[in-house]
mmCIF file of C-alpha atoms in Angstrom:
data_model
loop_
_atom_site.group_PDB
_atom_site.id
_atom_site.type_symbol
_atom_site.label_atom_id
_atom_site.label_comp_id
_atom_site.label_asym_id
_atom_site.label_seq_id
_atom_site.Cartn_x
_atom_site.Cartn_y
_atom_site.Cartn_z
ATOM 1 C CA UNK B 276 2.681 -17.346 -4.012
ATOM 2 C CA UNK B 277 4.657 -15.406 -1.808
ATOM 3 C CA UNK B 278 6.274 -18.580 -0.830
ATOM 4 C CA UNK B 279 7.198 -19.872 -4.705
ATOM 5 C CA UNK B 280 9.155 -16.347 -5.020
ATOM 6 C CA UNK B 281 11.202 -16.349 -2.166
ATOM 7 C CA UNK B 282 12.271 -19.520 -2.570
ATOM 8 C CA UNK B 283 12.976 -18.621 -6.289
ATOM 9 C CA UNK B 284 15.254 -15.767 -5.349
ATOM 10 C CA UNK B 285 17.215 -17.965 -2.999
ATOM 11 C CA UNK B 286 17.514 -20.685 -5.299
ATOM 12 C CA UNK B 287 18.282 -18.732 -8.071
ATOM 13 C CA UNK B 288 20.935 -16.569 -6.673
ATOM 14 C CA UNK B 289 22.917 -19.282 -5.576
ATOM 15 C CA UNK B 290 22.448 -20.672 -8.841
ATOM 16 C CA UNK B 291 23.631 -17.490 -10.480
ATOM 17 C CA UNK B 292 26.329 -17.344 -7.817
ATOM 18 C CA UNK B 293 27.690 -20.840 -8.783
ATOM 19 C CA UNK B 294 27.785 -20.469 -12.505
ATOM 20 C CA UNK B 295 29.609 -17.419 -11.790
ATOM 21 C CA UNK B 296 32.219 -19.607 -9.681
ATOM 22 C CA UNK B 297 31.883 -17.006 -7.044
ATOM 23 C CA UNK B 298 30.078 -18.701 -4.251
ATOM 24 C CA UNK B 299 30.785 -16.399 -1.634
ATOM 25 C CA UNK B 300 28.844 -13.625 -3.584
ATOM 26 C CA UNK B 301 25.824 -15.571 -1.803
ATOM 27 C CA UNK B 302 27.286 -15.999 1.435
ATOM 28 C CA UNK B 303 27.744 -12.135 1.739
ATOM 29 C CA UNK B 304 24.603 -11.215 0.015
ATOM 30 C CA UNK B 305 22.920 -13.165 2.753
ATOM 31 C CA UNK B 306 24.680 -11.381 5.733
ATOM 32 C CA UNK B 307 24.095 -8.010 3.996
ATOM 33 C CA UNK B 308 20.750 -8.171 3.776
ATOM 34 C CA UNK B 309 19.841 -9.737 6.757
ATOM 35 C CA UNK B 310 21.380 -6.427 8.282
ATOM 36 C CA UNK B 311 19.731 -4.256 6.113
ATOM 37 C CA UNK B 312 16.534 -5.949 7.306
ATOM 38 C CA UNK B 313 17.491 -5.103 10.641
ATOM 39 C CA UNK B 314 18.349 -1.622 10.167
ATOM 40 C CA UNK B 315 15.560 -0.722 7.751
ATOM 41 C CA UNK B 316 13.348 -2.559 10.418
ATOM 42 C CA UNK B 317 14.798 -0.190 13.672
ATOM 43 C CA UNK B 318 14.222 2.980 11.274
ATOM 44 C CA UNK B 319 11.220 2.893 11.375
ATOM 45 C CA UNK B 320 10.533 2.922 15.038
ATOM 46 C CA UNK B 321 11.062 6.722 15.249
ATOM 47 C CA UNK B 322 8.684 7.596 12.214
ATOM 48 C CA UNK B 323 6.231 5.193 13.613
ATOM 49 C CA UNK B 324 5.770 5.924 17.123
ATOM 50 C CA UNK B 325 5.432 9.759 16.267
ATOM 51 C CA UNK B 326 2.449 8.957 13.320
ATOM 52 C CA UNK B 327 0.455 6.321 15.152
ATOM 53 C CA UNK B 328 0.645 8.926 18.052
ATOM 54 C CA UNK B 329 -0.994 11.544 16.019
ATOM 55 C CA UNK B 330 -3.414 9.415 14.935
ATOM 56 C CA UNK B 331 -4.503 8.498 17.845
ATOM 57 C CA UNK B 332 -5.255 11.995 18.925
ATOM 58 C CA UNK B 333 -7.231 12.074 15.625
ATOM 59 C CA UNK B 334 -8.852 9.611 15.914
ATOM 60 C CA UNK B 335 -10.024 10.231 19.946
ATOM 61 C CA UNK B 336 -11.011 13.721 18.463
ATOM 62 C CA UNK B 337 -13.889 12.340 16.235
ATOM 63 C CA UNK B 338 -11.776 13.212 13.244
ATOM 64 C CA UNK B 339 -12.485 9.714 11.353
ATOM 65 C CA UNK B 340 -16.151 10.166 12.109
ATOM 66 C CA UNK B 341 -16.074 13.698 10.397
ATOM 67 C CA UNK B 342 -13.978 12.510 7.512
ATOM 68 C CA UNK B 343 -16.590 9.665 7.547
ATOM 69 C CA UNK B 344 -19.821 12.098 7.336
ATOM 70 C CA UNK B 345 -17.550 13.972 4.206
ATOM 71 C CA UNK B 346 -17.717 11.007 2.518
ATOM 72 C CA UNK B 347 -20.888 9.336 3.060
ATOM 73 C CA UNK B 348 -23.058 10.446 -0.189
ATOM 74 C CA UNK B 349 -19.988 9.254 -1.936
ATOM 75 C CA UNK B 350 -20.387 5.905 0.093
ATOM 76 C CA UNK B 351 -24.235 5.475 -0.703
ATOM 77 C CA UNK B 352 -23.238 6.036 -4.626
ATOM 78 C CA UNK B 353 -20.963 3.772 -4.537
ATOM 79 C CA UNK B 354 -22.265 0.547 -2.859
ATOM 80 C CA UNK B 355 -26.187 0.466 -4.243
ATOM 81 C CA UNK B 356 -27.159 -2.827 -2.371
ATOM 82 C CA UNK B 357 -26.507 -1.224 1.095
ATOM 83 C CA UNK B 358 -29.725 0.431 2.735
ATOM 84 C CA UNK B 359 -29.756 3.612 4.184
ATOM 85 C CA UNK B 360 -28.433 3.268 7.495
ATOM 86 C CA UNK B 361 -27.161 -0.366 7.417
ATOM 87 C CA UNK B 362 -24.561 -0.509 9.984
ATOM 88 C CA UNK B 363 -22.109 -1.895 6.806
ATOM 89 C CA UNK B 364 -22.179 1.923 5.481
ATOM 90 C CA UNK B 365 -19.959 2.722 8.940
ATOM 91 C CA UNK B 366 -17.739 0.218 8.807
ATOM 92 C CA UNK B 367 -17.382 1.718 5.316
ATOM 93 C CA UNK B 368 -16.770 4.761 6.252
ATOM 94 C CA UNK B 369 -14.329 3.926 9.545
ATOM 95 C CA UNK B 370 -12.322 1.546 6.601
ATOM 96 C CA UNK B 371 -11.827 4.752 4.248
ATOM 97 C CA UNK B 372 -11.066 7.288 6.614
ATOM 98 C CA UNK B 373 -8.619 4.907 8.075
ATOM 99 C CA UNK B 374 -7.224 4.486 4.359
ATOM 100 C CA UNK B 375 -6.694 7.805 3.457
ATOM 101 C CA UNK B 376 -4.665 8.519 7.097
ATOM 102 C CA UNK B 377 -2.317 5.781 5.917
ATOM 103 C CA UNK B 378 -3.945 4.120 9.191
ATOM 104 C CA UNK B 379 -2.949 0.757 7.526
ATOM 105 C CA UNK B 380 -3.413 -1.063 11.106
ATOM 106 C CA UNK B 381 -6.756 0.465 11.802
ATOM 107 C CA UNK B 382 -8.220 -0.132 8.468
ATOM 108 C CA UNK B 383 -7.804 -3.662 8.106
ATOM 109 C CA UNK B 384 -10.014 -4.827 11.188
ATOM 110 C CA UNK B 385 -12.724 -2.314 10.047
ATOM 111 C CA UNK B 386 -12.510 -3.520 6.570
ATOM 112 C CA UNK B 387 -12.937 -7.057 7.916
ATOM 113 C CA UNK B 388 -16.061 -5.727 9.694
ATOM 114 C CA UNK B 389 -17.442 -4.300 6.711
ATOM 115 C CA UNK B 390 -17.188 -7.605 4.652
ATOM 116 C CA UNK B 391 -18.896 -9.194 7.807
ATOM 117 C CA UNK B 392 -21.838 -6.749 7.469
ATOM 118 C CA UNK B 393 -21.792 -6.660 3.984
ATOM 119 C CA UNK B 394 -22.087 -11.039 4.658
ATOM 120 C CA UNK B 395 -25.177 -10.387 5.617
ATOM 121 C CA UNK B 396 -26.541 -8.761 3.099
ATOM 122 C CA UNK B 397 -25.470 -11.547 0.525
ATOM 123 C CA UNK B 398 -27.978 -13.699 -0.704
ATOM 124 C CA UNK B 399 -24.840 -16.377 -1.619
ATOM 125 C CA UNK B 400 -22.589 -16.801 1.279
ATOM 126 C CA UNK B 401 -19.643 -18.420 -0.311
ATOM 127 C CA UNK B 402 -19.793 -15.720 -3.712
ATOM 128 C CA UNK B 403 -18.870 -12.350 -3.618
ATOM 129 C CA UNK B 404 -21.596 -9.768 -3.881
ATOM 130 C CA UNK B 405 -20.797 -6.599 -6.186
ATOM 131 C CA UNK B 406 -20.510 -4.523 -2.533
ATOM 132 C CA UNK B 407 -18.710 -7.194 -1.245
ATOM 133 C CA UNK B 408 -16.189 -6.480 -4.926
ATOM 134 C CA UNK B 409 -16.726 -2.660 -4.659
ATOM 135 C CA UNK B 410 -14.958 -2.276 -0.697
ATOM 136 C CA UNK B 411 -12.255 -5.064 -2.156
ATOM 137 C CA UNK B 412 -11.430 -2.506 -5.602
ATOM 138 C CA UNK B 413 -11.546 0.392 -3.095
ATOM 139 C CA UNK B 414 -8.920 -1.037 -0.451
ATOM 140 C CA UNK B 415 -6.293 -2.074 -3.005
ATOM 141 C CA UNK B 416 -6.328 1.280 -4.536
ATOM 142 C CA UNK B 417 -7.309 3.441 -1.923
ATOM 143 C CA UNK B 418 -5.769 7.273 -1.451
ATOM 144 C CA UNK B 419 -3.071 7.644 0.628
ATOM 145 C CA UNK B 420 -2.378 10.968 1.968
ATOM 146 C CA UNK B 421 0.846 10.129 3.850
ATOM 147 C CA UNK B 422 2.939 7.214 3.013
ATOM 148 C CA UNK B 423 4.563 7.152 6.316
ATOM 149 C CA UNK B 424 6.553 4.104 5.896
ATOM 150 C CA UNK B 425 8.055 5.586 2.648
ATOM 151 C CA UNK B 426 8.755 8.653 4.416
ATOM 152 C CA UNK B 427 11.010 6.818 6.762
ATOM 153 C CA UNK B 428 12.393 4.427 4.886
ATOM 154 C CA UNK B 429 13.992 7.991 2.525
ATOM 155 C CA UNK B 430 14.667 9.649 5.853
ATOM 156 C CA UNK B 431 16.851 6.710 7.061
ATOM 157 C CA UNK B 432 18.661 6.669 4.063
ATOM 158 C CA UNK B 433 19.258 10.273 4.306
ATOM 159 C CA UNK B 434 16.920 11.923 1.228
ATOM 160 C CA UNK B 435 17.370 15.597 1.320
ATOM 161 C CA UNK B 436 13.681 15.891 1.257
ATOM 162 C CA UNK B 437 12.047 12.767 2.763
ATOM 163 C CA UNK B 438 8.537 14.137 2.069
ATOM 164 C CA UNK B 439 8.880 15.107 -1.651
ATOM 165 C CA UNK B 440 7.166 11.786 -2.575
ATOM 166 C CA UNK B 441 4.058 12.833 -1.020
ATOM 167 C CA UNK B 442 2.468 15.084 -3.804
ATOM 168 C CA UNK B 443 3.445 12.342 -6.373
ATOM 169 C CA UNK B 444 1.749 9.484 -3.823
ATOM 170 C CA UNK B 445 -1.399 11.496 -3.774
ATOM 171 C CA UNK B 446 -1.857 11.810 -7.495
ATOM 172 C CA UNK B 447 -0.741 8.236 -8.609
ATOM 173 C CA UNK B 448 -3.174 6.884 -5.888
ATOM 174 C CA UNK B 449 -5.883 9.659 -7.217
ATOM 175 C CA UNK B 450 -5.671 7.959 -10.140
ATOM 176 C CA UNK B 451 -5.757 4.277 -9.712
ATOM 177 C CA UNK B 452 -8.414 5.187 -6.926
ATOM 178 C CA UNK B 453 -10.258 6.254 -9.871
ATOM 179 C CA UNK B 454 -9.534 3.518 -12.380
ATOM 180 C CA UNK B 455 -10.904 1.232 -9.581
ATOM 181 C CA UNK B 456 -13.871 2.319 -9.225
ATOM 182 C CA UNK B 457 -14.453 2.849 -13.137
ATOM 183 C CA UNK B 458 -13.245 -0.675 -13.589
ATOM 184 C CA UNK B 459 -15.560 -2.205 -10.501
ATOM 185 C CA UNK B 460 -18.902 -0.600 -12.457
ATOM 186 C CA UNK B 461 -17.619 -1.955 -15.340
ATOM 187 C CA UNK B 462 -17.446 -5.561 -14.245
ATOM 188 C CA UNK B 463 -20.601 -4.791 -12.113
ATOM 189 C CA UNK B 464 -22.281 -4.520 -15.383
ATOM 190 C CA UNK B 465 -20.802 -6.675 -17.401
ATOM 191 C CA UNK B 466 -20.833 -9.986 -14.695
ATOM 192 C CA UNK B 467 -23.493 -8.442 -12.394
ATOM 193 C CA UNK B 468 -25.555 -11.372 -10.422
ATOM 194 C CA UNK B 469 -28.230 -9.673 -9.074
ATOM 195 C CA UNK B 470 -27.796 -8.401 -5.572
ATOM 196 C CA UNK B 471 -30.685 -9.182 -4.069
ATOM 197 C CA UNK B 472 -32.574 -12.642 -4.108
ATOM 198 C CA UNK B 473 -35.335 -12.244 -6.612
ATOM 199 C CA UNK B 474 -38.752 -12.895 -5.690
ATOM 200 C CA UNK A 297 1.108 20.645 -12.146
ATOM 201 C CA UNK A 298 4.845 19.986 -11.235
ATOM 202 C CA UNK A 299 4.832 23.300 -8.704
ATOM 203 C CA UNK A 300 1.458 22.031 -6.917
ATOM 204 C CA UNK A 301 2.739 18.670 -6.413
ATOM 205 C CA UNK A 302 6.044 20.165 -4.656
ATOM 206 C CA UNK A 303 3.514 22.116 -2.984
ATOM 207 C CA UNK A 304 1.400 19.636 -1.719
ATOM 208 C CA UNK A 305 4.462 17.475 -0.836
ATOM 209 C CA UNK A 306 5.891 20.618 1.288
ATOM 210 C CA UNK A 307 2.882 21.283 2.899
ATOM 211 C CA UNK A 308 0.771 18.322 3.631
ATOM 212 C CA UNK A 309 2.219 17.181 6.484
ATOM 213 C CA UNK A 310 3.111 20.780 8.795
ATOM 214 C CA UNK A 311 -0.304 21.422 7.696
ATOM 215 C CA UNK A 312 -1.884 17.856 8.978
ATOM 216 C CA UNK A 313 0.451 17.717 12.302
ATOM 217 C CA UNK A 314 -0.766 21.430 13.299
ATOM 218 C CA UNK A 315 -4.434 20.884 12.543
ATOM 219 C CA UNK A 316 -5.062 17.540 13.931
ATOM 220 C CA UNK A 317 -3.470 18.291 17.596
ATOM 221 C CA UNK A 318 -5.330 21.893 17.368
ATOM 222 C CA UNK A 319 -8.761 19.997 16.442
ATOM 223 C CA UNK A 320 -8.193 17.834 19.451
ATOM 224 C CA UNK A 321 -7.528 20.140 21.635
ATOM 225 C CA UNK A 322 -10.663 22.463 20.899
ATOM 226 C CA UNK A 323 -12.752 18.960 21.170
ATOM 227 C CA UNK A 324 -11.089 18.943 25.314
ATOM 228 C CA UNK A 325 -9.029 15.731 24.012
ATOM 229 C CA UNK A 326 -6.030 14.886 26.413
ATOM 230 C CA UNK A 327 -3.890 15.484 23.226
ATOM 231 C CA UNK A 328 -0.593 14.443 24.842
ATOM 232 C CA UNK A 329 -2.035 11.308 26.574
ATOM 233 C CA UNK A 330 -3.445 10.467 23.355
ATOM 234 C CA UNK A 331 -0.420 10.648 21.746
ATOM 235 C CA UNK A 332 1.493 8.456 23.915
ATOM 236 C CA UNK A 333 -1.776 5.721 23.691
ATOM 237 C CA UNK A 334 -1.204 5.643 20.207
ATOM 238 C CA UNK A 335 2.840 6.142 20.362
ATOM 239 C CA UNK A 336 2.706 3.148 21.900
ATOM 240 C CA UNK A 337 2.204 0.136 19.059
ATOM 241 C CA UNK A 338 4.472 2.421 17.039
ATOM 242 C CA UNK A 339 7.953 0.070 18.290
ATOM 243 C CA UNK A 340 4.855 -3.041 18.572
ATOM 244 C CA UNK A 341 4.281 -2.678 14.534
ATOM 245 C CA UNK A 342 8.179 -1.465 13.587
ATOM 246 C CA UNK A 343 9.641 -4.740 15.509
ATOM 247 C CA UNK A 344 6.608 -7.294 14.195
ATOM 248 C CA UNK A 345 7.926 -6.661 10.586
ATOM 249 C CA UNK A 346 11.283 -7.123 11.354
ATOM 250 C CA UNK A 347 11.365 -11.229 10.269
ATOM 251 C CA UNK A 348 9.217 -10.281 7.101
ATOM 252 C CA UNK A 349 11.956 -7.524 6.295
ATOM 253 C CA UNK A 350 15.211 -9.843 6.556
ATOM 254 C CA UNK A 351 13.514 -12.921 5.337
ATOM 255 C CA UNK A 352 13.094 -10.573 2.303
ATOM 256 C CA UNK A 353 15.613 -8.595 1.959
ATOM 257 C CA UNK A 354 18.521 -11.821 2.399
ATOM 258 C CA UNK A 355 16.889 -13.371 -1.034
ATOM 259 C CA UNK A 356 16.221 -9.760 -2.815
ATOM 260 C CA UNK A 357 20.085 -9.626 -1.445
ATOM 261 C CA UNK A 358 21.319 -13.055 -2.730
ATOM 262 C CA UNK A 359 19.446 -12.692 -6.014
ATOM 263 C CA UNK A 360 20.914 -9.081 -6.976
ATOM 264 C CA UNK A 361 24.412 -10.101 -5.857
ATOM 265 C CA UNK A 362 24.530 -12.931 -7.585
ATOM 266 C CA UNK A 363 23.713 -11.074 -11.138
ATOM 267 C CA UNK A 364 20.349 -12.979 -11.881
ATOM 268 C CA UNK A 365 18.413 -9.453 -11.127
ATOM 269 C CA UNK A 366 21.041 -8.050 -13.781
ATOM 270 C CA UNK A 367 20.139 -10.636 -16.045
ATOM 271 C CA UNK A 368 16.257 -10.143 -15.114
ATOM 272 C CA UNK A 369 15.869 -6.323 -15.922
ATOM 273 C CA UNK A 370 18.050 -6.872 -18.691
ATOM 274 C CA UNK A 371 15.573 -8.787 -20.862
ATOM 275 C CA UNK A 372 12.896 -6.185 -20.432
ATOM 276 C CA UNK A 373 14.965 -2.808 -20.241
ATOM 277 C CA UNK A 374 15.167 -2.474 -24.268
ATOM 278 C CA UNK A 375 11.556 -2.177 -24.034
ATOM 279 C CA UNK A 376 11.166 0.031 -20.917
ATOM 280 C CA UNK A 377 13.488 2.503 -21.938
ATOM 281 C CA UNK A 378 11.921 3.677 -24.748
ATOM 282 C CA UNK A 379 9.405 5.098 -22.728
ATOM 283 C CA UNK A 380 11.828 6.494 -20.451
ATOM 284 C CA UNK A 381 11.146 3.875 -17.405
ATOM 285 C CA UNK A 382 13.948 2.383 -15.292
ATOM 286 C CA UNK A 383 14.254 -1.183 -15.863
ATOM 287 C CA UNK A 384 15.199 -1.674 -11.957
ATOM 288 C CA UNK A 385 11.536 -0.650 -10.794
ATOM 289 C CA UNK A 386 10.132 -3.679 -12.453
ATOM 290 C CA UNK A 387 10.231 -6.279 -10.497
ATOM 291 C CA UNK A 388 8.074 -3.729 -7.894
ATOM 292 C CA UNK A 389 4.874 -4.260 -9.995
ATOM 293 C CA UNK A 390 5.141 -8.004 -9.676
ATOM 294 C CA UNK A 391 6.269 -7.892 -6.167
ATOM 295 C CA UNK A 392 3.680 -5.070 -5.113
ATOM 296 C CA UNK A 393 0.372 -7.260 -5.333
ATOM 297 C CA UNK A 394 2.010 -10.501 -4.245
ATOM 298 C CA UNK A 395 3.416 -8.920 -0.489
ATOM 299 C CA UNK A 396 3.927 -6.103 1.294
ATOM 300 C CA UNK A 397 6.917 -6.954 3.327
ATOM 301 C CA UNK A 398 8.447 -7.997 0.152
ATOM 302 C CA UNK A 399 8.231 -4.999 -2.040
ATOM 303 C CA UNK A 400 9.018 -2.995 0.724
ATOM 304 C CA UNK A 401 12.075 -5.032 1.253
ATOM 305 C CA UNK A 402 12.739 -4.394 -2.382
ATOM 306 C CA UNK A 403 12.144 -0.568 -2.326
ATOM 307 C CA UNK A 404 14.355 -0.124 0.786
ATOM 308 C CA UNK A 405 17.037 -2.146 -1.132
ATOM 309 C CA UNK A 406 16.786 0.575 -4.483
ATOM 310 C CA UNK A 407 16.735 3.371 -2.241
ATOM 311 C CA UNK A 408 19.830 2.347 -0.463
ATOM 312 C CA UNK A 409 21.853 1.377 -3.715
ATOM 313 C CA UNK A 410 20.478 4.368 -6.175
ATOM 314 C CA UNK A 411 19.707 6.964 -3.436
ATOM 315 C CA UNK A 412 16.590 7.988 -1.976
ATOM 316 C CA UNK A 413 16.540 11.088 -4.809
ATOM 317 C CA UNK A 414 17.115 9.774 -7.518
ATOM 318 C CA UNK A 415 14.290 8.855 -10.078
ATOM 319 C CA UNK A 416 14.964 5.167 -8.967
ATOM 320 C CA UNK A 417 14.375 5.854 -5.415
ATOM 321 C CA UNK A 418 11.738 8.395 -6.041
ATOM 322 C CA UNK A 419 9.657 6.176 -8.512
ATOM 323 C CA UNK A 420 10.165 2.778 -5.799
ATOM 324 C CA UNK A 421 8.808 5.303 -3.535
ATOM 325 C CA UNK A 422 5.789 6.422 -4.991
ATOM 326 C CA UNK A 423 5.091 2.903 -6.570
ATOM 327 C CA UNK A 424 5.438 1.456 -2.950
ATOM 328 C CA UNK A 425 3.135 4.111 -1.539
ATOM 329 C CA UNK A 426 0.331 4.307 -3.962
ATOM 330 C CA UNK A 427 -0.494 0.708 -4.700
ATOM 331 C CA UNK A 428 -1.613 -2.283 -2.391
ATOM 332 C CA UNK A 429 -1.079 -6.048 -1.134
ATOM 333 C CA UNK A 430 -3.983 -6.774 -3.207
ATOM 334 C CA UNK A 431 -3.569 -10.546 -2.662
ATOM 335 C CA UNK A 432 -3.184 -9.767 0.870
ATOM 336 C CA UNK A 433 -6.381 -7.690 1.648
ATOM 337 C CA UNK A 434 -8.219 -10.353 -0.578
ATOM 338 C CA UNK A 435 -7.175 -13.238 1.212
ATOM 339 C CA UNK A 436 -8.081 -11.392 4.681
ATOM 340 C CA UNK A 437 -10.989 -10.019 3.559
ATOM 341 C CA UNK A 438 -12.657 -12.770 2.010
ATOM 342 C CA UNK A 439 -11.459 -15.531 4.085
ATOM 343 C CA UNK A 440 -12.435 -13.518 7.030
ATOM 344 C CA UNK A 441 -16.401 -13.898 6.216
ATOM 345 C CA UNK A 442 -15.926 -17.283 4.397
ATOM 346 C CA UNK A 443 -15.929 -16.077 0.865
ATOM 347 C CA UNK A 444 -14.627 -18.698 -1.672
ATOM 348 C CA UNK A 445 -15.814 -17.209 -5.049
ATOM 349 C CA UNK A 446 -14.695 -14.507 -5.796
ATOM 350 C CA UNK A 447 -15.696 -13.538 -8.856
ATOM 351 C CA UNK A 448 -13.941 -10.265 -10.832
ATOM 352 C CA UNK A 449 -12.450 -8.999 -7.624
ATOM 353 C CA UNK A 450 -9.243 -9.998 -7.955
ATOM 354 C CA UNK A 451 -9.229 -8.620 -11.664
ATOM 355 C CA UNK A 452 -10.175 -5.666 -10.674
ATOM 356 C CA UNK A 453 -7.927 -5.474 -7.833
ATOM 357 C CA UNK A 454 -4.890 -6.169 -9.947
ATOM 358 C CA UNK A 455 -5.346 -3.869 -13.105
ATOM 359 C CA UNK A 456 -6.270 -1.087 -10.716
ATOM 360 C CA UNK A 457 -2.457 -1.963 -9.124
ATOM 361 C CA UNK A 458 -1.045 -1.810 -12.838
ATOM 362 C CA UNK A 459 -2.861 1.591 -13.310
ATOM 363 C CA UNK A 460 -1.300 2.905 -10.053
ATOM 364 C CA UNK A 461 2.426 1.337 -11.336
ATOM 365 C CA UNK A 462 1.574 3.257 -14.788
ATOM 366 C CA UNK A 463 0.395 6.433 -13.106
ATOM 367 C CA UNK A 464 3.144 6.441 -10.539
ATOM 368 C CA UNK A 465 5.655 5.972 -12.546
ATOM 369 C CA UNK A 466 4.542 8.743 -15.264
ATOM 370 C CA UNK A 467 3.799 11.221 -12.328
ATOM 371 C CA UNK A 468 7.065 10.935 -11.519
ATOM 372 C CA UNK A 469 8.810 11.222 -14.823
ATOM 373 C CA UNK A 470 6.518 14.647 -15.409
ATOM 374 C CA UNK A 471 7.345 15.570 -11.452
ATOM 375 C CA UNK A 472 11.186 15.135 -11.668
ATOM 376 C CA UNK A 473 12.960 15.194 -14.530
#
């Protein structure tokens, strides 16, 4: 996919480009945005190293775990086929917390531990279970609290105020957060395989 | 509504960087070794996007320059407008879904031609912030554990993008205009 629309943008452009008779509006474009890439890219360092720094010390601090405990009888609500004290419900928790730090590096490999736990638990092991749909809905929606990227990519382009985006973040994600989670009981109930084998 | 979010936008972060360290620090956490541990994959993760970031922005480049993105926004800004939307932070909600690298590419390349405060660069920078690679974390997720089927995920995945597009968007309109 990603593949079909880059090469669509290319081709195009210089299709554009040519029926224009300008050809060289290509040829710059190219050279311009390759350095933009660069500098957008080298930006970023500064934000970067300062934010995964704190998070480390948050992390090393038991933060995550207490963020985790916050949200575990939301967790048990929300992912029925789980028993108490499954070691999925962690990797849960670690995946969320990480989430809602912006922790974007840290959440993926405990996501992907999750879904491995969460494997085991499913009765078909090439289908999705409704957990299995439930962390998925969660993850592409999930709160962010500080969009550090965003913050860095406005600083390096000199925004007055970098950081106004964050209240605006938080209540768009709030909201689609929500919608996900409406939607994934909705389609829990509506295509719902059973969870469990019967019998 | 619109003084809480400039509130929370103020605040959240002096609040977060003075509690976190503070918290550490009453737990008898090294906090400055810690920091540098972590400090550390900071220039590792800023450098490793650099070939998604060019790749992306050269074609977002060529394609603007050459006036087909013109031509694009064009056909849908009639109806956008009417609900007071940009037509240029379109092409994020089909981007957004489909790759990371590439709708950040994109939202870099509206900040730097509209400004990071305008309602352009505002809106690309909530939209970029608030929704996810959902075809990404799918892919990784799934293929991960050997998942082939699978099932309303994806739908779910991608209207809950469209309703953080919507949202964003409308936040924004309320927040700063």
């Amino acid at each position: 996919m990603v593949n079909v629309i880059w090469l669509l943008f290319i081709v195009i452009g210089i299709v554009f480009a040519a029926a224009k008779g300008d050809i060289s509006l290509a040829t710059n474009a190219v050279f311009e945005g390759a350095k933009t890439g660069v500098t957008v890219s080298f930006g970023l360092i500064s934000i970067l190293v300062f934010w995964l720094g704190m998070m480390k010390i948050a992390e090393d601090a038991g933060l995550l775990a207490v963020i985790g405990k916050m949200l575990s009888p939301f967790i048990r609500l929300l992912f029925p086929g789980v028993p108490a004290n499954h070691p999925a419900l962690g990797y849960i928790l670690s995946n969320m917390s990480a989430n809602i730090l912006g922790l974007g590096n840290a959440a993926t490999p405990m996501g992907i531990k999750a879904m491995q736990e969460l494997q085991k638990l499913n009765p078909q092991k090439d289908t999705a279970s409704p957990d299995m749909c439930t962390l998925l809905a969660i993850n592409t929606a999930s709160i962010t609290l500080i969009p550090t990227t965003l913050i860095a990519i406005r600083l390096n382009f000199h925004s007055a105020n970098p950081t106004e985006i964050v209240g605006t973040t938080l209540a768009a994600t709030f909201l689609s957060t929500t919608a996900a989670i409406l939607l994934d009981r909705w389609y829990r109930r509506v295509h719902g395989a059973p969870q469990t084998p019967k019998g | 509504m619109l003084s809480v979010i400039t509130a929370i936008s103020a605040w959240a972060i002096p609040v977060v960087l003075v509690f976190i360290p503070l918290y550490a620090a009453a737990k008898k956490v090294p906090v400055y070794e810690s920091f540098v541990d972590g400090a550390k994959d900071g220039f590792d993760t800023a450098v490793r996007i650099i070939p998604h970031l060019v790749g992306m922005m050269v074609a977002i480049s060529v394609f603007r320059a050459s006036g087909a993105m013109e031509w694009l926004i064009g056909l849908f800004r009639p109806f956008l407008e009417n609900w007071g939307v940009p037509g240029e932070v379109l092409p994020l909600a089909v981007l957004r879904p489909i790759t990371g690298a590439g709708s950040l590419a994109f939202t870099a390349d509206l900040i730097k031609q509209f400004g990071p405060d305008s309602m352009i660069g505002r809106m690309a920078s909530t939209i970029q912030g608030s929704t996810d690679t959902t075809l990404y974390v799918l892919t990784v997720y799934f293929g991960a554990v050997g998942i082939r089927k699978t099932r309303y995920a994806l739908k779910v995945g991608l209207l809950s993008d469209l309703v953080g597009f919507i949202s964003a968007v409308a936040v924004c309109l309320l927040a700063f205009s």
